[in-house]
Short mmCIF file of C-alpha atoms in Angstrom, two decimals:
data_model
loop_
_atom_site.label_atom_id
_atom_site.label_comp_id
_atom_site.label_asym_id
_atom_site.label_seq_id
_atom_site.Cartn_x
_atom_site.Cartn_y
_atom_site.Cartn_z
CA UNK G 172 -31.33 -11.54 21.78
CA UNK G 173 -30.51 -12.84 18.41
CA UNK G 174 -30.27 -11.10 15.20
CA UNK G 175 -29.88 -7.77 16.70
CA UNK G 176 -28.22 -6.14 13.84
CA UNK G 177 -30.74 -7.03 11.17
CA UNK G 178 -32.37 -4.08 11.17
CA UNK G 179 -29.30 -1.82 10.91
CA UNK G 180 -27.50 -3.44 7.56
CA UNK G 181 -29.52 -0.68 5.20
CA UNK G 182 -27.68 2.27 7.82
CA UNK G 183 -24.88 -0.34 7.55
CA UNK G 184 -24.36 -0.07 3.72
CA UNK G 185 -25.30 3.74 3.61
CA UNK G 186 -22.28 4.31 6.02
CA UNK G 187 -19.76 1.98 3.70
CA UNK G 188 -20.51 3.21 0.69
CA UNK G 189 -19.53 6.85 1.76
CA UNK G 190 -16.65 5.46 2.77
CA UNK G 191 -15.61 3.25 -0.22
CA UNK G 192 -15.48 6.29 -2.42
CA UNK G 193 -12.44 8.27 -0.34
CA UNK G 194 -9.06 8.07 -1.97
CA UNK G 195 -7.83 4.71 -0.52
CA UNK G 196 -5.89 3.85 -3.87
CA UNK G 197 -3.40 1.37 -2.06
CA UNK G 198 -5.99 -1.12 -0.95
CA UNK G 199 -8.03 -1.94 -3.95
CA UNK G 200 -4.38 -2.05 -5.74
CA UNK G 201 -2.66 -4.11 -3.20
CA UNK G 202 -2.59 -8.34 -3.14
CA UNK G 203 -5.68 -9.53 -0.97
CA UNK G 204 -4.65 -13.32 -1.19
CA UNK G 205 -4.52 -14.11 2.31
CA UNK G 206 -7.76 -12.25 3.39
CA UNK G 207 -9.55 -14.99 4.45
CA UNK G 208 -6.97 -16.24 6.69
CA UNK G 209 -7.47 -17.64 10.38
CA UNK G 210 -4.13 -16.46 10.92
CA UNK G 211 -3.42 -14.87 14.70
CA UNK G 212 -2.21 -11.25 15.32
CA UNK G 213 1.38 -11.17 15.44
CA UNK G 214 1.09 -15.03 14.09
CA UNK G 215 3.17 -15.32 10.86
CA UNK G 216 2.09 -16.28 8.03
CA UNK G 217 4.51 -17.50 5.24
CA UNK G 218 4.27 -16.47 1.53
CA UNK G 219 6.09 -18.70 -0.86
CA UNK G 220 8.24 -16.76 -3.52
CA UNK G 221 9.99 -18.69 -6.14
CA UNK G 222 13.34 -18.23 -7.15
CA UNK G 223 15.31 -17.53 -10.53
CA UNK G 224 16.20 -21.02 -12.28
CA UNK G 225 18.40 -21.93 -15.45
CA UNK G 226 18.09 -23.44 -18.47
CA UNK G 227 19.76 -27.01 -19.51
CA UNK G 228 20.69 -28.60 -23.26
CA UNK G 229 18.86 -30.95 -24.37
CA UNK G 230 20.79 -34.07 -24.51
CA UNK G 231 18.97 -37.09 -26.26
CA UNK G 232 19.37 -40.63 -23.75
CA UNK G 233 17.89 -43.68 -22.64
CA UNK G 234 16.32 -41.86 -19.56
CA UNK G 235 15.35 -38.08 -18.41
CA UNK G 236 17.90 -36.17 -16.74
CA UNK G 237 17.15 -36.21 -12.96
CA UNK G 238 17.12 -32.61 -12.23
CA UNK G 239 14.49 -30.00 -11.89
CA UNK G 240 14.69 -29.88 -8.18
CA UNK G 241 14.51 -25.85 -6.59
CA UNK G 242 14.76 -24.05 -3.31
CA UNK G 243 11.48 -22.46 -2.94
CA UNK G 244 12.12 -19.11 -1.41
CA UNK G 245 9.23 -17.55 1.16
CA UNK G 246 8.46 -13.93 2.97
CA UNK G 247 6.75 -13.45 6.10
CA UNK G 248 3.68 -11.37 6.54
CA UNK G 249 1.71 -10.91 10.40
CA UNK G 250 -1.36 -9.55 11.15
CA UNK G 251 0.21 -6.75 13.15
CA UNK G 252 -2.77 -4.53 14.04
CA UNK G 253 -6.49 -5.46 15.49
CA UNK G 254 -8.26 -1.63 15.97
CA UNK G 255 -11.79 -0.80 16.57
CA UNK G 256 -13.87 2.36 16.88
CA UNK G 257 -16.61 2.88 19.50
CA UNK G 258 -20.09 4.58 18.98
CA UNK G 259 -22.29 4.62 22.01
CA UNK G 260 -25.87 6.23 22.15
CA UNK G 261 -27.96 6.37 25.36
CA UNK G 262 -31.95 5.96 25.11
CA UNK G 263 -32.00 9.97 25.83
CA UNK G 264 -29.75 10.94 23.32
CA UNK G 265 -31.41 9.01 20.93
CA UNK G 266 -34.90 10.35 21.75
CA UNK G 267 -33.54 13.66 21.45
CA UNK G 268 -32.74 13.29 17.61
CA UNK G 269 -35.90 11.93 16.92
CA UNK G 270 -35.77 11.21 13.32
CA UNK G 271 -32.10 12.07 12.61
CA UNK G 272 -31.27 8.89 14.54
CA UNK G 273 -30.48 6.72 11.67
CA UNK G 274 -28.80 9.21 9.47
CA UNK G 275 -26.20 10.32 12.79
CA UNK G 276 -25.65 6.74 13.16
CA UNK G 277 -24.66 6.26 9.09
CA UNK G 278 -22.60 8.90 9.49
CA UNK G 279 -21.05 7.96 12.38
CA UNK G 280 -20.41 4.46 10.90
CA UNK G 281 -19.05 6.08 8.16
CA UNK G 282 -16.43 7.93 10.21
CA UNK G 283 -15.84 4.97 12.18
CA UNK G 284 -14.88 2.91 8.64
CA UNK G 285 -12.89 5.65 7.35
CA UNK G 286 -10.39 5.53 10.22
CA UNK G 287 -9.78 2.20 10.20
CA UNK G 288 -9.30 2.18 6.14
CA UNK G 289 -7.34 5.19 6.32
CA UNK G 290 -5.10 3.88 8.51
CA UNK G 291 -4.47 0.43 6.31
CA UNK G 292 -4.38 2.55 3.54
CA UNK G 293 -1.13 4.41 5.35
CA UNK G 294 0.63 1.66 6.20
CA UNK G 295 0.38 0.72 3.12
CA UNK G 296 1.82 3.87 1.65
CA UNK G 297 4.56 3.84 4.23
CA UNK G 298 6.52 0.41 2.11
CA UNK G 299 8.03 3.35 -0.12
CA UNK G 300 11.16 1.93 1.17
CA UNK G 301 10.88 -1.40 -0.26
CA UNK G 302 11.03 -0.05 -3.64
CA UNK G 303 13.75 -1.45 -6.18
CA UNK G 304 14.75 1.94 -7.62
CA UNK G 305 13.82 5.31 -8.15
CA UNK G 306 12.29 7.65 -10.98
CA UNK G 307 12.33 11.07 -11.43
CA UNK G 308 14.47 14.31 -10.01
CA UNK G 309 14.07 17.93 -9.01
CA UNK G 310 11.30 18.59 -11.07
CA UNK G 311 7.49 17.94 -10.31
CA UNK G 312 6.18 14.83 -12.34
CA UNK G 313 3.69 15.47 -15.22
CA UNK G 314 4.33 18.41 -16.15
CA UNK G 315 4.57 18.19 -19.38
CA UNK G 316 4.47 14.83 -20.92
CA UNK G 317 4.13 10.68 -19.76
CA UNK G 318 7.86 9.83 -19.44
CA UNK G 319 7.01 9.32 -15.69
CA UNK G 320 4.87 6.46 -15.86
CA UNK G 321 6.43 5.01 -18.67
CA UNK G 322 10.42 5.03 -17.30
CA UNK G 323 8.92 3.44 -14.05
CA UNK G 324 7.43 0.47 -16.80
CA UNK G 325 10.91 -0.03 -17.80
CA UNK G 326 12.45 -0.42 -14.12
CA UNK G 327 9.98 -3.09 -14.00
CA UNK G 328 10.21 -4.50 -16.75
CA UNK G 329 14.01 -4.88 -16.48
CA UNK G 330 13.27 -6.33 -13.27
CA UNK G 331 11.39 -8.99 -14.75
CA UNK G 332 7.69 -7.86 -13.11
CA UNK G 333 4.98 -8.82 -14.97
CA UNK G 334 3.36 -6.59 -16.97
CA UNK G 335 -0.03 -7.95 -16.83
CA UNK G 336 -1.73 -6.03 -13.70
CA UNK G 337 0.37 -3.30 -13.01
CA UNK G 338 -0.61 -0.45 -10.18
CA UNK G 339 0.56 3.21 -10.04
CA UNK G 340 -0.98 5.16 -7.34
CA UNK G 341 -0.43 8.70 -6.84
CA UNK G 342 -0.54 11.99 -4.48
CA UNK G 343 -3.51 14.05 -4.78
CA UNK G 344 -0.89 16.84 -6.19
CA UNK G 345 0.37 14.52 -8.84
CA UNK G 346 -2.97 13.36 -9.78
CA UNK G 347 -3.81 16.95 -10.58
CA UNK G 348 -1.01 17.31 -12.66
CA UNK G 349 -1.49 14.21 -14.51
CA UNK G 350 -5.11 16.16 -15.11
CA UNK G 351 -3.84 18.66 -16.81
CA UNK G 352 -1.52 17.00 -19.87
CA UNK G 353 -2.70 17.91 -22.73
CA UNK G 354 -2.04 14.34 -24.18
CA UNK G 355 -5.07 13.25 -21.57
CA UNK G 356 -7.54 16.36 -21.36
CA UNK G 357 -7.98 16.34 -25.24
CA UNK G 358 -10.36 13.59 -26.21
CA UNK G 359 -9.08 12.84 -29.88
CA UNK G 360 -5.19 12.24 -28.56
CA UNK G 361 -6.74 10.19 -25.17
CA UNK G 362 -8.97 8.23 -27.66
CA UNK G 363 -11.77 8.86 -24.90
CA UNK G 364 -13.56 11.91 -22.78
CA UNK G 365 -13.43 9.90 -19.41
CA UNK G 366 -10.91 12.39 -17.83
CA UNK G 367 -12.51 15.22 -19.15
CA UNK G 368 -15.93 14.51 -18.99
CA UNK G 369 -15.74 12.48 -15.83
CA UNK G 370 -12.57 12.89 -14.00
CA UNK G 371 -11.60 9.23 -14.24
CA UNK G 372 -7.62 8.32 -13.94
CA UNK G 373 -7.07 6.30 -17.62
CA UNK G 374 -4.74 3.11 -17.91
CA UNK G 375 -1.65 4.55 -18.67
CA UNK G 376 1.58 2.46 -19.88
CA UNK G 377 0.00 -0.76 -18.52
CA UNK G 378 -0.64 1.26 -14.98
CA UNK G 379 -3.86 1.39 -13.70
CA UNK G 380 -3.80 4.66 -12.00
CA UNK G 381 -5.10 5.61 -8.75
CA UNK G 382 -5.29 8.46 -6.43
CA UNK G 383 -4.07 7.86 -2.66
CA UNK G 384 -4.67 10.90 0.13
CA UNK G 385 -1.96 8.88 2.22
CA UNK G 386 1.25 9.19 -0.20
CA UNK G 387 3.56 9.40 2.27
CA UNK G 388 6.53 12.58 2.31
CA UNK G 389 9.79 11.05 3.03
CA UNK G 390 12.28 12.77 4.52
CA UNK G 391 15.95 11.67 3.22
CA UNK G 392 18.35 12.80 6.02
CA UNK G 393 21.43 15.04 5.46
CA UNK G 394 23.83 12.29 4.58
CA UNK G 395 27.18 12.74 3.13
CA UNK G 396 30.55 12.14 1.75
CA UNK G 397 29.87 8.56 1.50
CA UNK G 398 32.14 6.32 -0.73
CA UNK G 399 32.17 2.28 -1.48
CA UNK G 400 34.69 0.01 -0.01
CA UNK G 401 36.04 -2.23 -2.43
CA UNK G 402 34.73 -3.71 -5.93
CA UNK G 403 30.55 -4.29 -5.90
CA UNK G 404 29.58 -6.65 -9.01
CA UNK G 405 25.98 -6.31 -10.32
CA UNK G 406 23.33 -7.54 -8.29
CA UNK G 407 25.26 -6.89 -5.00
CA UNK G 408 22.34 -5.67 -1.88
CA UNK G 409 24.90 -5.07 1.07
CA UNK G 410 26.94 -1.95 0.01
CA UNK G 411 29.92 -1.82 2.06
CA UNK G 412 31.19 1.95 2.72
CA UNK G 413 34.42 3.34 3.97
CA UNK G 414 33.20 6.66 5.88
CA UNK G 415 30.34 9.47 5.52
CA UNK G 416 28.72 11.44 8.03
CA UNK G 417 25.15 11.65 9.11
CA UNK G 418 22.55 8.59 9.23
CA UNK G 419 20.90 7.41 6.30
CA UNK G 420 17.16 7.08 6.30
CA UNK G 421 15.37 3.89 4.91
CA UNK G 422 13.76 5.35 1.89
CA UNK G 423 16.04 7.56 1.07
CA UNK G 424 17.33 7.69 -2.92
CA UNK G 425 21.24 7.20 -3.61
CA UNK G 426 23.18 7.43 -6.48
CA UNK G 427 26.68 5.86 -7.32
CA UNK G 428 29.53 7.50 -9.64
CA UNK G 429 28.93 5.84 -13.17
CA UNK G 430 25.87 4.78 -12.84
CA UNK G 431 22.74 6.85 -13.23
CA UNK G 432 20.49 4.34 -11.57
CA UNK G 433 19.04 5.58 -8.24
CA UNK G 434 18.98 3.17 -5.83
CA UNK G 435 16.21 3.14 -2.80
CA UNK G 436 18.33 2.27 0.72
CA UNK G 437 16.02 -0.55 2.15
CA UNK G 438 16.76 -0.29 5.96
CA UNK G 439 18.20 2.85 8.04
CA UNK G 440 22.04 3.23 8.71
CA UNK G 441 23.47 4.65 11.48
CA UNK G 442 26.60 6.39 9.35
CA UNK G 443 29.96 6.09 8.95
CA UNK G 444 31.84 2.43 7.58
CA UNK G 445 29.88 -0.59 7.39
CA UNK G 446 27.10 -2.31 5.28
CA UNK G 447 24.14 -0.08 3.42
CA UNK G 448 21.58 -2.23 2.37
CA UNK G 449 19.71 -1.41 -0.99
CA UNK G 450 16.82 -3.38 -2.16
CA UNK G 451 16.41 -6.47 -5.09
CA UNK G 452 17.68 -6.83 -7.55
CA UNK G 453 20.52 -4.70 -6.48
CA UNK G 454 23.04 -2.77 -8.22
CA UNK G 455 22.28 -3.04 -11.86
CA UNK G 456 25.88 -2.05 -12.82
CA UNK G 457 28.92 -3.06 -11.18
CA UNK G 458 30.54 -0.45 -8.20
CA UNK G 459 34.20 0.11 -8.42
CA UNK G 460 36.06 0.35 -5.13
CA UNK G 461 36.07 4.30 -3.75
CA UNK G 462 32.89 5.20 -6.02
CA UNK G 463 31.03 7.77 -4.62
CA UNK G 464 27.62 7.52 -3.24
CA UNK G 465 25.62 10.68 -3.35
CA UNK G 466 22.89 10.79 -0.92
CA UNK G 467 20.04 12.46 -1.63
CA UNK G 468 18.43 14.93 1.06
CA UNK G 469 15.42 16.44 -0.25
CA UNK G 470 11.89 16.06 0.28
CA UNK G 471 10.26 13.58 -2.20
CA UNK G 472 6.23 12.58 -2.30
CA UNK G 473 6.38 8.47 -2.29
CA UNK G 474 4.06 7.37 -5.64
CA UNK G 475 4.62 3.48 -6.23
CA UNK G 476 4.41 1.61 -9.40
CA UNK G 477 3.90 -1.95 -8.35
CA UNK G 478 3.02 -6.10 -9.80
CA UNK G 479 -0.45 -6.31 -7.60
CA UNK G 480 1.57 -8.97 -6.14
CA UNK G 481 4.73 -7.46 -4.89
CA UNK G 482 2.72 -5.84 -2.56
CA UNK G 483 0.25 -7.71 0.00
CA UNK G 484 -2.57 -6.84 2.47
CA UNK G 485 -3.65 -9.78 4.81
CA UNK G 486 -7.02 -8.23 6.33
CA UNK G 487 -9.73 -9.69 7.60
CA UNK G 488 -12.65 -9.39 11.02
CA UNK G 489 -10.85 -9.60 14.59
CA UNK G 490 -11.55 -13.30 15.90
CA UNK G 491 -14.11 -13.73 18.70
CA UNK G 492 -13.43 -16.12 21.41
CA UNK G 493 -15.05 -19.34 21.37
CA UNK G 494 -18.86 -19.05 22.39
CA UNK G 495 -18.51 -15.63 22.05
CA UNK G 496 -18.34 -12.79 24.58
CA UNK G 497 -20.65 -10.07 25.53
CA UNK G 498 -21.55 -9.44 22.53
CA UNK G 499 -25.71 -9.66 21.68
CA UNK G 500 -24.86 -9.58 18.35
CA UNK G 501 -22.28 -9.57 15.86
CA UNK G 502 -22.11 -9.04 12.12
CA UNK G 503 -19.32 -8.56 9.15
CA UNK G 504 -20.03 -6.32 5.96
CA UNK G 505 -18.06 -6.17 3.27
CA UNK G 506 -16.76 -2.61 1.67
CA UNK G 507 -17.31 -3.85 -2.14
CA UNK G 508 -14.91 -1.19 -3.49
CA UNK G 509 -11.65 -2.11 -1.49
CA UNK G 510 -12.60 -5.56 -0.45
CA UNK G 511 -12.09 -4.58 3.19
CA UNK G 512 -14.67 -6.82 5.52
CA UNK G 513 -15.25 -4.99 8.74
CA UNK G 514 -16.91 -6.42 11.90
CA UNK G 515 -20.08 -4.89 13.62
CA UNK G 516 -20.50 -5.78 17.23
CA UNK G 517 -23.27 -4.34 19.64
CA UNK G 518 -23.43 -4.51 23.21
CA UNK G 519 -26.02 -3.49 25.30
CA UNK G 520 -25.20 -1.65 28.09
CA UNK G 521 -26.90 -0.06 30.88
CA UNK G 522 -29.13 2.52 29.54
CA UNK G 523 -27.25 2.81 26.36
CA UNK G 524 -26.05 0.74 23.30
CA UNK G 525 -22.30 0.67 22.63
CA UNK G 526 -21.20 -0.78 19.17
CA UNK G 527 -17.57 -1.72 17.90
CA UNK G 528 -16.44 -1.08 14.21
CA UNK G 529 -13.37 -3.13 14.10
CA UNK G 530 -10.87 -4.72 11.74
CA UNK G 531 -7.25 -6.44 11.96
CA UNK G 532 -4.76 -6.53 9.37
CA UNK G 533 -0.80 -6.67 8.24
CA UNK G 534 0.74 -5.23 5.55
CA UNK G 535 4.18 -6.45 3.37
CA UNK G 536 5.69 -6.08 0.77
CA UNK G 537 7.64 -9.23 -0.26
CA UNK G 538 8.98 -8.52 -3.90
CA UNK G 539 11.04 -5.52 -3.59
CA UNK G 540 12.10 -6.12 -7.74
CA UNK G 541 8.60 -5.61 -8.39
CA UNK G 542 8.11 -2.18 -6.84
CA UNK G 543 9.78 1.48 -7.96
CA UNK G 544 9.29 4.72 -6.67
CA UNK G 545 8.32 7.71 -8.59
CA UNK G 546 9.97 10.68 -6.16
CA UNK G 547 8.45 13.80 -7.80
#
């Protein structure tokens, strides 16, 4: 029976537009580029990323120099997960709500959506680790003024990142804070009332600021007694160490003697001597051999600052076979808030009508120097 699902895109709508108002501040900030790819799960799809060039003199002759040719760089981003959620009603069951049947159903929906976004919108959160560096310290963020936001402009800016659509999305604690400055609750300093009057997050720095429920707590390890192995010149990724004891989580925030740059360790490390990777670009000032590194091991609430682009979400329906499969109908709507499509498929069963809310996706982030941390 064709068209099935007609009849069910007002319920359809009601259901995603509870859900497109939740605190999913990740997605609508994140690169969607690849969203309408065909793309496989687990298939990889490759991003090209170009690379730092360099200047030449000019030199008037007869011809043009023949240069200008580059090594175009690339990351690889999968569509790692394909999820649904089920909702089945029976011909009793629905008879016994009567009129309620529609508005169970939206919520249901609803419930159904908000899994699946909430867990993009966690894997999302959880690339803390691919940050470049690290703001802030023992003390809670806006408390008392905007240095947060605008010290994690400069890392980017040093970085190179343009400035031009800039993200900063925040815990739920943080955005309270941020609430309370002064600077933003009094409408003659903000310049507007939308914070006061309405509760809206301003453009701060360049940052469009968002809320995210799914900030994720990292936990830094109990590292120490780490020290570098021989001279590190700027830029250096691969940190080779002498000794220290404990593992070192990905994520966690280091800092080496003479420099007051805090570094974000981009994959975990076993402990003791070897190589401790750190994120692009790098160390921004040159190591001397036997500096120390001081681990951190507090508990730190993962806010990014991010280029849209340093930061991608490939999303899109999960792929039917050809001709279909059991299926009587299926149908795709679109959350218009955070761009997510989700598919709708309804079988009938038995007795009973089972539909599938269901959605496959892959997150990356594949420009590390375009992504800092605030840790407070």
């Amino acid at each position: 029976m064709a068209n099935t699902l007609t009849g069910l895109i007002p319920v359809l709508y009601k259901a995603v537009d509870k859900v497109s108002r939740e605190l999913t501040g990740f997605i609508p900030a994140s690169g969607m580029d690849l969203a309408d790819t065909g793309a496989a799960v687990g298939q990889t799809i490759r991003i090209p990323v170009t690379n730092a060039t360099t200047s030449s003199a000019i030199t008037p002759g007869a011809t043009a120099p023949s240069d200008g040719d580059q090594t175009i760089g690339s990351v690889d981003v999968s569509i790692t997960k394909a999820k649904y959620v089920p909702i089945r009603w029976s011909g009793e069951e629905a008879a016994g709500v009567g009129q309620r049947y529609d508005d169970i159903r939206a919520n249901q929906f609803a419930q159904a959506m908000r899994v699946l976004v909430n867990e993009v919108e966690q894997d999302l959160a959880r690339l803390y680790y691919a940050a470049s560096r690290a703001y802030g310290g023992t003390s809670a963020s806006f408390t008392s003024d905007l240095s947060d936001p605008a010290n994690l402009r400069k890392i980017l800016a040093d970085n190179g990142a343009p400035m031009t659509d800039l993200q900063l999305v925040l815990s739920t604690s943080q955005g309270a804070r941020l609430r309370t400055l002064a600077q933003l609750t009094k409408a003659n300093e903000a310049g507007t009332d939308d914070l006061l009057r309405r509760g809206v997050l301003l453009d701060i720095h360049g940052f469009a600021v968002r809320e995210s429920a799914k900030v994720t707590s990292v936990t830094q390890g109990t590292a120490a007694n780490y020290v570098i192995d021989g001279a590190h010149a700027a830029g250096s990724v691969g940190l080779t160490v002498k000794t220290g004891t404990a593992a070192i989580n990905k994520g966690a925030i280091i800092t080496i003697a003479s420099d007051t740059n805090k570094y974000v360790v981009a994959e975990d490390y076993a402990g003791g001597a070897g190589v401790l990777k750190i994120n692009a670009p790098g160390l921004i000032k040159a190591a001397s051999d036997s500096a120390a590194i001081t681990v951190a091991t507090d508990t730190y609430e993962a806010a990014l600052a991010f280029d849209r682009g340093a930061i991608q979400l490939v999303a899109r329906p999960p792929l039917m076979p050809q001709g279909g499969d059991a299926a009587d109908d299926v149908m795709n709507i679109t959350d218009p808030v955070s761009g997510l499509t989700f598919q709708v498929a309804l079988y009938r069963q038995y007795r009973q009508l089972k539909y599938e809310i269901a959605l496959a996706w892959g997150v990356k982030a594949i420009k590390p120097e375009h992504i800092a941390v605030l840790i407070k």
